[in-house]
Coordinates of C-alpha atoms in Angstrom, one line a residue:
X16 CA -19.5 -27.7 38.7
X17 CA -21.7 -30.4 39.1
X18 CA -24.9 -29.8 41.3
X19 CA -23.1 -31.7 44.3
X20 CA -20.4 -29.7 43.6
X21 CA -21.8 -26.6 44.1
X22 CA -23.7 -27.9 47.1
X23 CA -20.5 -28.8 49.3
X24 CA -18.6 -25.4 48.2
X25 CA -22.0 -24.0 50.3
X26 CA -22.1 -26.4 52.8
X27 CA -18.5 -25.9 53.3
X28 CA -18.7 -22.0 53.9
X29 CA -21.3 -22.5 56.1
X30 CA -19.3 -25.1 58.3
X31 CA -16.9 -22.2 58.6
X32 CA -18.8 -19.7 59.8
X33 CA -20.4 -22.4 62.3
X34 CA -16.8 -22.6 63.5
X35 CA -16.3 -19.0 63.8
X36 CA -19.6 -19.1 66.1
X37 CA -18.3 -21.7 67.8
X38 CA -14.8 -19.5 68.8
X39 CA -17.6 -17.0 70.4
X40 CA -18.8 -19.2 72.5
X41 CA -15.4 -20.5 73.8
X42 CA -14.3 -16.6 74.0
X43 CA -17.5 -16.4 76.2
X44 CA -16.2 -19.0 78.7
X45 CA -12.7 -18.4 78.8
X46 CA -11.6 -14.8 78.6
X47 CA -14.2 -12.0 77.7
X48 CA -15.1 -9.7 79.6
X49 CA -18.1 -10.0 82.0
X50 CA -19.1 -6.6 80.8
X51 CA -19.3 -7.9 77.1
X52 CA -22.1 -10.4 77.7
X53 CA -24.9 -8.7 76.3
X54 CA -22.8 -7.5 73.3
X55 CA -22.1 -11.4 72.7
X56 CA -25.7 -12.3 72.9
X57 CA -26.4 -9.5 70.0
X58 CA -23.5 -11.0 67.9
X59 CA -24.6 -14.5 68.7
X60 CA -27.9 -13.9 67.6
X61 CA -26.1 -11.6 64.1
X62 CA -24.4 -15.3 63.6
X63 CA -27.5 -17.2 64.2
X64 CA -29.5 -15.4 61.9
X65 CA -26.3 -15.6 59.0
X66 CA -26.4 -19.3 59.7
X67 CA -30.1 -19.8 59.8
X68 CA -30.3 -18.1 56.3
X69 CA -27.5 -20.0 54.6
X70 CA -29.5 -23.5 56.4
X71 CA -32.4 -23.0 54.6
X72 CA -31.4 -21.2 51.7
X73 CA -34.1 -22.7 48.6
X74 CA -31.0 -23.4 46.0
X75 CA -30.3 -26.5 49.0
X76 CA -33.5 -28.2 48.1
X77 CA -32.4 -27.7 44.2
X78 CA -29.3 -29.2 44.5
X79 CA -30.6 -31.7 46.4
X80 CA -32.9 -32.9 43.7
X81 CA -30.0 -32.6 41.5
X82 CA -27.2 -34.1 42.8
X83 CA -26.4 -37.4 43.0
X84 CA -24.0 -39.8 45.0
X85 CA -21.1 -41.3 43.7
X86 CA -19.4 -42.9 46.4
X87 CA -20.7 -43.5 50.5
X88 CA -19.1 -40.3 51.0
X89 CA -21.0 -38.1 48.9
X90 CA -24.4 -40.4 50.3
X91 CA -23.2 -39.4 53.6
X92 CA -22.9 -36.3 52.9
X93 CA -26.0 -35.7 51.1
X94 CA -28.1 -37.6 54.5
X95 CA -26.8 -35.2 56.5
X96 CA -27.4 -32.1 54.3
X97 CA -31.0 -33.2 54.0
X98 CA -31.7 -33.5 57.5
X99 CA -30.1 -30.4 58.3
X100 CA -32.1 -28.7 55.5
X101 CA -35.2 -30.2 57.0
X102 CA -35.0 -29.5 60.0
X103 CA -33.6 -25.8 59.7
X104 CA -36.8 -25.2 57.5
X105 CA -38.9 -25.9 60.3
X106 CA -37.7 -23.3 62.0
X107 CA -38.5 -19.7 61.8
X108 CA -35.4 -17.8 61.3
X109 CA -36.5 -15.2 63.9
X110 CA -37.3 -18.1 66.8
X111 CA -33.2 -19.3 65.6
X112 CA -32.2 -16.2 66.2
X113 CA -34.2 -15.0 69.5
X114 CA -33.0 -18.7 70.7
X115 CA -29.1 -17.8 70.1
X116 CA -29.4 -14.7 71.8
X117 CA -31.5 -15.6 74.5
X118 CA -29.1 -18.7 75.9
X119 CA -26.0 -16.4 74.9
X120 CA -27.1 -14.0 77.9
X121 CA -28.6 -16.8 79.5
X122 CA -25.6 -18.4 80.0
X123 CA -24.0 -14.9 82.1
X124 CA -27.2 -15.1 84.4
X125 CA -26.8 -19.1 85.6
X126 CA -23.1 -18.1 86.2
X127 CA -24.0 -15.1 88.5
X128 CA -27.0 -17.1 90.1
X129 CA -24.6 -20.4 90.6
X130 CA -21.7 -17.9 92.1
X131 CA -24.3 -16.1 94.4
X132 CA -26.4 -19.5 95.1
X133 CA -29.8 -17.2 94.1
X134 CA -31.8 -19.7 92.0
X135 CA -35.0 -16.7 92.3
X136 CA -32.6 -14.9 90.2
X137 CA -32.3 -17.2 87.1
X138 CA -35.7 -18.5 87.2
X139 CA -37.4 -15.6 84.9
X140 CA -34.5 -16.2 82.3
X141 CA -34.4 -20.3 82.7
X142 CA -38.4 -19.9 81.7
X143 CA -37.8 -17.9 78.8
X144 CA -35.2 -20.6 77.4
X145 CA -37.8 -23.4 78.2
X146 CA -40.5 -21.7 76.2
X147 CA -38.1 -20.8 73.4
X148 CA -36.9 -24.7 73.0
X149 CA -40.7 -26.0 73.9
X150 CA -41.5 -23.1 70.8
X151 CA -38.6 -24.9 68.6
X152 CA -39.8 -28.5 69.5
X153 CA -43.3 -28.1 68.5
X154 CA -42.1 -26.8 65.1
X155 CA -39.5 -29.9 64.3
X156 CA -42.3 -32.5 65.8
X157 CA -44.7 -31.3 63.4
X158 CA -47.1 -32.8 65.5
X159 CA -44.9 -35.7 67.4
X160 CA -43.4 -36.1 70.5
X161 CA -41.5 -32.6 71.3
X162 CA -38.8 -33.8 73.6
X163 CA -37.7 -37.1 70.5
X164 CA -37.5 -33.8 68.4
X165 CA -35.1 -32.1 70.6
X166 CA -33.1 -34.9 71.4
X167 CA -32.7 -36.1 67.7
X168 CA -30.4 -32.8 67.6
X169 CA -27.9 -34.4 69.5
X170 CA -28.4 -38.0 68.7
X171 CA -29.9 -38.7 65.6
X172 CA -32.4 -41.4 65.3
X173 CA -32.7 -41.8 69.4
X174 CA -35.8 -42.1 70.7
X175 CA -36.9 -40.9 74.4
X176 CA -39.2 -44.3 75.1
X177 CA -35.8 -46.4 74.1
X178 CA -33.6 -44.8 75.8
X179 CA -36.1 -44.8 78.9
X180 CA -36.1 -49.3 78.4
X181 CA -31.9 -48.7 78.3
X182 CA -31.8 -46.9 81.6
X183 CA -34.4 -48.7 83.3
X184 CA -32.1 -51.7 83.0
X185 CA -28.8 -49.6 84.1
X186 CA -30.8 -48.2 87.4
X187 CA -31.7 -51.9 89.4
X188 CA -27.9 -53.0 88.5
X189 CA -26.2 -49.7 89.5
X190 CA -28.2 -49.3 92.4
X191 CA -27.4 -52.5 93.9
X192 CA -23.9 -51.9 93.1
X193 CA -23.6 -48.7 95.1
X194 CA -25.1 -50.0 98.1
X195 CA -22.9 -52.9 98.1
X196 CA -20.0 -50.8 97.4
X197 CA -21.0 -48.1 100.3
X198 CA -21.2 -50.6 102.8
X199 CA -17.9 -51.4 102.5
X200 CA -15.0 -48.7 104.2
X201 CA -13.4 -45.8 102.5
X202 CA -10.3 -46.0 100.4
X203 CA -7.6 -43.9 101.0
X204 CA -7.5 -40.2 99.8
X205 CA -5.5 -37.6 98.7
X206 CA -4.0 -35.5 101.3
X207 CA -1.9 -32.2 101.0
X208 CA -2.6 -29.0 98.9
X209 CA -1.6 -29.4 95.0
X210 CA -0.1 -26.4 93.2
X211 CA -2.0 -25.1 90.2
X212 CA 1.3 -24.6 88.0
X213 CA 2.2 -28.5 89.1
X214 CA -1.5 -29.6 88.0
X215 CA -1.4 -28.1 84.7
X216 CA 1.7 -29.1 83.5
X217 CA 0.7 -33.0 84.6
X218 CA -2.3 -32.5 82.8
X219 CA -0.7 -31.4 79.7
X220 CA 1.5 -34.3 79.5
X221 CA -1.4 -36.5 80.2
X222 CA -3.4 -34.8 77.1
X223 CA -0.2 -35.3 74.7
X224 CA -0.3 -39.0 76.3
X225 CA -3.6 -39.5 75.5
X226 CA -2.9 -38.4 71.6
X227 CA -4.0 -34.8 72.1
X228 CA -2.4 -32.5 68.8
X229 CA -1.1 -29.1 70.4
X230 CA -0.7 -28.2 67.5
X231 CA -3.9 -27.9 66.5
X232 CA -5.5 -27.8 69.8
X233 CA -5.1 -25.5 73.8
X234 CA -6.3 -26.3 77.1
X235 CA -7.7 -23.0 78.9
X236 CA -9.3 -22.5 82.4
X237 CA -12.9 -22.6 83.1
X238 CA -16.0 -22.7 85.2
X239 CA -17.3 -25.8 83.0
X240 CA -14.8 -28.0 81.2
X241 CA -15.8 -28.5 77.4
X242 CA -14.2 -28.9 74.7
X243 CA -15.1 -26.7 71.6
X244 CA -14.1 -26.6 67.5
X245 CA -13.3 -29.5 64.9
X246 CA -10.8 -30.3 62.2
X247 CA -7.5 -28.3 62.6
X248 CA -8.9 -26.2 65.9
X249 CA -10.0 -27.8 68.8
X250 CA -10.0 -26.7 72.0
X251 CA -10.8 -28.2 75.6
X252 CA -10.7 -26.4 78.9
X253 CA -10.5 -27.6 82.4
X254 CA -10.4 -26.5 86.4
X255 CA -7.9 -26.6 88.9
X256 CA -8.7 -27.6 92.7
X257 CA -5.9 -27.3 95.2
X258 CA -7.3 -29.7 97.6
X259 CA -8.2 -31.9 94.6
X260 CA -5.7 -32.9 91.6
X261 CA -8.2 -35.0 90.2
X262 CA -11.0 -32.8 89.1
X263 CA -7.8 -31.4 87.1
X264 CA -6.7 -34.2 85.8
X265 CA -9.2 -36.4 84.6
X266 CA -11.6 -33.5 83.6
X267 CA -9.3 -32.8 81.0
X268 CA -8.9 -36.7 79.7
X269 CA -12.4 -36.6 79.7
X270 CA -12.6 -33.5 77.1
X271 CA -9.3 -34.7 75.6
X272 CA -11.2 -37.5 74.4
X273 CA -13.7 -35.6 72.4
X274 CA -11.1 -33.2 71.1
X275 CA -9.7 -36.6 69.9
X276 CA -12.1 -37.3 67.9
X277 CA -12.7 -34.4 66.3
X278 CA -8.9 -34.0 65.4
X279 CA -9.1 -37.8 64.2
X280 CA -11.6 -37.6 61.9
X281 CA -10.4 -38.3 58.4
X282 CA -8.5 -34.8 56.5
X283 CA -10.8 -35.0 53.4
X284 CA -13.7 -34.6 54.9
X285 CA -13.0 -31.0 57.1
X286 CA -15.6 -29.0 57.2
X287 CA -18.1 -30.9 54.9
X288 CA -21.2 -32.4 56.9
X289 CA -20.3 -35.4 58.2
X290 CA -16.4 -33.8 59.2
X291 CA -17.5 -34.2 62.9
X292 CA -18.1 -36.4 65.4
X293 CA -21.7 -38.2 64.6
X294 CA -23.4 -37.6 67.7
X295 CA -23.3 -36.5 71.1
X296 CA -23.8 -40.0 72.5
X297 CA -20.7 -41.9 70.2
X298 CA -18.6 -38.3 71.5
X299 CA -19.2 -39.4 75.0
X300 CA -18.3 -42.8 74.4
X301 CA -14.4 -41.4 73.6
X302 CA -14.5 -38.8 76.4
X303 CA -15.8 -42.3 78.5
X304 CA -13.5 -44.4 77.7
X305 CA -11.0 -41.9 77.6
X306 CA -11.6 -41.0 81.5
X307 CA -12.8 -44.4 83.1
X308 CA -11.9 -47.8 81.0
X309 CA -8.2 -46.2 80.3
X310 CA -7.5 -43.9 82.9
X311 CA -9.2 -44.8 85.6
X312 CA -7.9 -48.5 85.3
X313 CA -5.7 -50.2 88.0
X314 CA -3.4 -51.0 85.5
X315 CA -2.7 -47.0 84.5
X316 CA -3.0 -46.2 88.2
X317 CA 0.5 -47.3 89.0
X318 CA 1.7 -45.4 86.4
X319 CA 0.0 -42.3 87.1
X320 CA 1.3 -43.0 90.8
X321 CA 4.6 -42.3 90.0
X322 CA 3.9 -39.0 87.6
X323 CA 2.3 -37.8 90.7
X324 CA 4.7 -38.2 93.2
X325 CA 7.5 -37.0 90.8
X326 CA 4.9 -34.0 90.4
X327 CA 3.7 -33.4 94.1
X328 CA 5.7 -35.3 96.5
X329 CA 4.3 -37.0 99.0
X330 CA 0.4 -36.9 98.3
X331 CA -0.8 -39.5 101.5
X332 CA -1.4 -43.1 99.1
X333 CA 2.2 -45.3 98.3
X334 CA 0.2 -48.7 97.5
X335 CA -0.9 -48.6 93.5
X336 CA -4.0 -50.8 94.9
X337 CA -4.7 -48.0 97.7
X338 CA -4.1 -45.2 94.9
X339 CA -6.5 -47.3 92.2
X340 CA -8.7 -47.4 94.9
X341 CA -9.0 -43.4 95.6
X342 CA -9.0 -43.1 91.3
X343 CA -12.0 -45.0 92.0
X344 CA -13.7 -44.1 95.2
X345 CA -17.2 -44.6 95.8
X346 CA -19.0 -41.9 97.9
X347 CA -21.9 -39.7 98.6
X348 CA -21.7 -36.0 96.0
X349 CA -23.9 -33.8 94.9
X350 CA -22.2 -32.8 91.4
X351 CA -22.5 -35.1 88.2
X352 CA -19.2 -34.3 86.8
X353 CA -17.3 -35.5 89.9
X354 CA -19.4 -38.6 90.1
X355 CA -17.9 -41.9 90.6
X356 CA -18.1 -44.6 87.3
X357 CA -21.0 -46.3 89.7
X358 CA -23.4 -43.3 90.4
X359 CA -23.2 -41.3 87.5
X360 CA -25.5 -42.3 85.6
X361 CA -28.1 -42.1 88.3
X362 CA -27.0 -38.0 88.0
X363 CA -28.4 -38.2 84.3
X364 CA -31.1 -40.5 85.0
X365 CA -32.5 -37.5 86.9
X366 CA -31.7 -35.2 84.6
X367 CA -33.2 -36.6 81.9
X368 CA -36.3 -37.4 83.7
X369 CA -36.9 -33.9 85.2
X370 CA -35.9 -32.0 81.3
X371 CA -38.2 -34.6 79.8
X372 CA -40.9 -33.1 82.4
X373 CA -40.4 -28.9 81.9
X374 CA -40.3 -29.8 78.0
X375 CA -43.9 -31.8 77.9
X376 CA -45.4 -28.8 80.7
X377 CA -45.7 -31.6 83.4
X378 CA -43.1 -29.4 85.3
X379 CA -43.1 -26.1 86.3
X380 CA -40.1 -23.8 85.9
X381 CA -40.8 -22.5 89.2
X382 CA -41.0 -26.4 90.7
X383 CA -37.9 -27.2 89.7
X384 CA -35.7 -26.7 92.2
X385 CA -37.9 -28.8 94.7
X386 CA -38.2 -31.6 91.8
X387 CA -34.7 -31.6 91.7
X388 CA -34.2 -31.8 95.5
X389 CA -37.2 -34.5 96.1
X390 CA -36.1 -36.2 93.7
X391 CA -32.4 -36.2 94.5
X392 CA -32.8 -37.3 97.9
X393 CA -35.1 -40.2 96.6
X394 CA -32.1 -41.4 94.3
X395 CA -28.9 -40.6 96.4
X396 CA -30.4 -41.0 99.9
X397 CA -29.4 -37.4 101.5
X398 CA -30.7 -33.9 100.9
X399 CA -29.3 -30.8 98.6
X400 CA -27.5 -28.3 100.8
X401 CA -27.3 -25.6 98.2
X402 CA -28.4 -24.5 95.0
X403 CA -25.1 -24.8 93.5
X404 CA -24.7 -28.3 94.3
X405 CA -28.5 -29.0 92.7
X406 CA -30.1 -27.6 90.2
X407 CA -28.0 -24.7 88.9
X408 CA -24.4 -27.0 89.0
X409 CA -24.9 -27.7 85.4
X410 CA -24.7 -25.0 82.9
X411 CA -27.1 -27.0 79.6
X412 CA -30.5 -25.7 80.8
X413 CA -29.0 -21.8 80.8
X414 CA -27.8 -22.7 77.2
X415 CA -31.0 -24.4 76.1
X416 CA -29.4 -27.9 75.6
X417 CA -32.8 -30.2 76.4
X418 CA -32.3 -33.6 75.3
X419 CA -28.3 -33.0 75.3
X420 CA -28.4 -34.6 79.0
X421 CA -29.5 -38.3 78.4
X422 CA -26.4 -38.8 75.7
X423 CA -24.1 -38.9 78.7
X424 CA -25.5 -42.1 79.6
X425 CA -25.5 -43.8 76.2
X426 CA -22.3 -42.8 75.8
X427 CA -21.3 -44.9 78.8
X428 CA -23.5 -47.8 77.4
X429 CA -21.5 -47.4 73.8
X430 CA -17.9 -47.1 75.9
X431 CA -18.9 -50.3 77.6
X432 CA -19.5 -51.8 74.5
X433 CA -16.0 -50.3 72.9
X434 CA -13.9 -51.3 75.9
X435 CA -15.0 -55.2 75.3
X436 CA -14.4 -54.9 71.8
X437 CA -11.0 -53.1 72.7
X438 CA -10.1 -56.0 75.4
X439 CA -10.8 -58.7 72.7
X440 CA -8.7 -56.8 70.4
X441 CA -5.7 -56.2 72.5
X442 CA -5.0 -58.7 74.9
X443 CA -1.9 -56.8 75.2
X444 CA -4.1 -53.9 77.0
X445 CA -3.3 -54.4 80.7
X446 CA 0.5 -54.8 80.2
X447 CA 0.2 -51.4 77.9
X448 CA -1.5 -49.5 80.1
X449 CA 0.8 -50.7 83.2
X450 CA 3.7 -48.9 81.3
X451 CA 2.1 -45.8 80.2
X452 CA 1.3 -46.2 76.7
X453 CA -1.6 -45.1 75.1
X454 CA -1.3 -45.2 72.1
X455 CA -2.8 -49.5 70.9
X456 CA -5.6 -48.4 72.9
X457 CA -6.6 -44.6 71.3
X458 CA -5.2 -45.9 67.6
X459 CA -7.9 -48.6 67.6
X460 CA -10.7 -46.1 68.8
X461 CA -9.2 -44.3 66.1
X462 CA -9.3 -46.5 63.6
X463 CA -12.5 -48.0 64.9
X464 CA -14.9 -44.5 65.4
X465 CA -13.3 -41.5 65.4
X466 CA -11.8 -41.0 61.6
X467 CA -15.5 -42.2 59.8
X468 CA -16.8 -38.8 61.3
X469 CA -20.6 -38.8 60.5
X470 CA -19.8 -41.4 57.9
X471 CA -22.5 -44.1 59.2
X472 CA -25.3 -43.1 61.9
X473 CA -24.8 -43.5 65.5
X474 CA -26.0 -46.4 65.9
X475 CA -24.1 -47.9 62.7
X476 CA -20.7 -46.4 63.9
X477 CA -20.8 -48.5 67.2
X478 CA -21.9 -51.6 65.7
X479 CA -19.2 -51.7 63.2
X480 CA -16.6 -51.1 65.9
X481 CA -17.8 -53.8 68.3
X482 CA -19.3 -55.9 65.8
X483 CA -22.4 -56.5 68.0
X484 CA -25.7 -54.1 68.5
X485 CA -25.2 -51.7 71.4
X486 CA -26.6 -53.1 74.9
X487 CA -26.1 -51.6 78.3
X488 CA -25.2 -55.3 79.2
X489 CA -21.0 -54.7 78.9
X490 CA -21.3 -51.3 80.9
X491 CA -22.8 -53.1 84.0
X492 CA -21.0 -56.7 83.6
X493 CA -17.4 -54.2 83.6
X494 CA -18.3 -52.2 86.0
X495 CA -19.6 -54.8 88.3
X496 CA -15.9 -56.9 87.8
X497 CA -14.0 -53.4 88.2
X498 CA -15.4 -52.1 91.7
X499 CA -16.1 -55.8 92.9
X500 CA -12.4 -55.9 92.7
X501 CA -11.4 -52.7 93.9
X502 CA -14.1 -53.1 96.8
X503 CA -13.7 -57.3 97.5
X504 CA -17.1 -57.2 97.1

């Protein structure tokens, strides 16, 4: 075996046992036992510490020096080997491990502080997990800028100050947009009480619609929607609301597009380095795109109209226009995943802001609910009622996921930049989407980013779909035509 060779058999075995820590963590959210969580944070942290080991194992930097690239593959491969390599010797193997089982129980103690609104009670734990990841960033920046170390986890290359230029562009634009949208009446909504059985079945058909491989994939109930695994196992949960079909529904596009992804990535490369999706940012642009350009489009709304009737009867909304309308309402909310195309980005804005903050020491643990509430009320113009609709609705602090949040938002800037490159494409989009059919619009995001995997960087993966560099400006110029529209603005 050559040294590459001998290289990928390791990298493989590790990608395995990732997975197999992965399936913990979906376990975690979807059917163990409450009673189990400490347990899990002790296996967690066994698997961390397995992982850790075979990360920085010294025979990687031999083969490294060794090997040597054939084909872009195996120079893909060997990029992202090295920078894992790197970066996983930076780390001690104890602070891997005390992080893994730190966030594992973590994750328990946000959900019992969310269900029992108690933020007092998760504050001890949330500043252990700060201090761990402020520990961790401090040993990748080597010096630099702790919070670009963090976020290059998630989306390699990024950098906080550019992605601080990109959203201070979004915010004026958006803004603007919401107050001319909010001045204008209330669509219609939804009205009667939507069985759970009902729901889920719809949804399923709208996941197999949407190119979603059963086969190889499940949908499960719970608290958070995610989707979890790669390759030939991929799952995606989702939550059911009896009052509200929607959070169903297009919670589970929206994770149905990153399962998509991850099931569409080319066979040969499963479970080698780059046999995932590249980064969180390019996964949010499919999840995006997935949700709102396809799915949220007036054109699919009088489809969807009719599955919902034949699936609930009289639900309150006849018009297609009146039902695209409520797809797309615009309103005053408190919770980021329920957020309208126009405000929710403002939702990460904040976010981003107030982690960049606790991870530099500017913000104190113990502050952060009123940050959260000041500074919520500054952006959305009303006041928190409760803890569960402010600082503990979203579960990524509990699991130590600083610099995760601000990917949300670029991948709405790269699914802006898709959808136009989709539209020029497929002029044939509208009438496709009118009838149902899916499957011109997720075989070119197939063809276009999800089968290369981690083939190219982030940044390369978007530019060779849309042929351009990525810009914020086809997020706000669609959005803008979509709700002026919708709202005869």
């Amino acid at each position: 075996m050559t040294a590459y060779d001998e290289l990928m058999a390791h990298a493989r075995e590790t990608e395995a046992l990732a997975q197999v820590a992965g399936r913990l963590g979906w376990d975690q959210e979807t059917v163990m036992p409450r009673g189990a969580a400490a347990q899990r944070g002790e296996e967690s942290a066994a698997m961390e510490g397995v992982l850790h080991a075979r990360r920085t194992d010294p025979r990687i930097g031999d083969w490294l020096a060794a090997a040597q690239a054939t084909d872009a593959v195996a120079e893909a491969n060997l990029r992202e080997v090295r920078r894992a390599y790197e970066r996983a010797n930076k780390v001690p193997a104890k602070l891997a491990a005390e992080i893994a089982r730190v966030t594992s129980v973590a994750q328990g103690v946000w959900a019992e502080a969310r269900a029992t609104e108690d933020v007092a009670a998760f504050l001890p734990t949330l500043r252990r997990v700060v201090a761990l990841r402020q520990e961790e960033g401090q040993a990748l920046a080597q010096g630099g800028d702790v919070y670009d170390a963090l976020l290059d986890d998630y989306e390699p290359g990024a950098r906080a100050a550019e992605l601080d230029e990109m959203f201070g562009a979004l915010r004026p634009r958006l803004v603007a947009l919401r107050g001319a949208i909010l001045d204008k009446p209330q669509p219609a909504a939804l009205s009667g009480r939507f069985d759970e059985t009902a729901q889920l079945a719809l949804t399923r058909e709208l996941a197999e619609l949407f190119g979603y491989d059963f086969a190889r994939g499940r949908i499960d109930k719970a608290v958070h929607p995610f989707c979890s695994g790669s390759g030939n196992d991929v799952r995606v949960t989702t939550r059911t609301d009896p009052a509200d079909p929607f959070n169903c529904l297009y919670s589970t596009i929206h994770e149905v597009g990153h399962a998509s992804y991850e099931q569409n990535v080319e066979p040969d490369y499963l479970l080698t380095p780059i046999g995932r999706g590249v980064s969180m940012g390019v996964h949010e642009s499919q999840s995006r795109i997935y949700e709102n350009q396809l799915a949220r489009s007036p054109a699919f709304a009088g489809w969807l109209l009719g599955r919902m009737r034949d699936s609930f009867g009289n639900i309150g909304i006849d018009d297609p226009m009146e039902f695209a309308r409520a797809l797309n309402r615009v309103s005053n909310g408190y919770i980021r995943t329920e957020a309208d195309e126009v405000q929710y980005n403002l939702h990460v804005l904040m976010r981003f802001d107030l982690e960049r903050a606790l991870m530099s020491g500017d913000l104190n643990v113990g502050n952060l609910e009123a940050a959260w509430n000041d500074r919520f009320a500054a952006d959305f113009g009303f006041a928190v009622d409760k803890p569960s609709n402010g600082c503990l609705q979203d579960v990524h602090w509990s699991v130590g996921l600083m610099g995760y949040f601000p990917t949300y938002s670029l991948g709405n800037v790269y699914a802006g930049c898709l959808h136009a490159a989709l539209r020029a494409d497929r002029p044939e989009l509208e009438a496709e989407l009118a009838r149902g059919d899916l499957s011109g619009a997720t075989t070119w995001l197939r063809d276009k980013v999800q089968r290369h995997g981690a083939l190219m960087s982030p940044r390369e993966t978007i530019q060779a779909a849309c042929g351009a560099v990525p810009s914020e400006a086809p997020l706000l110029d669609y959005l803008e035509t979509k709700f002026g529209a919708l709202y005869d603005l």
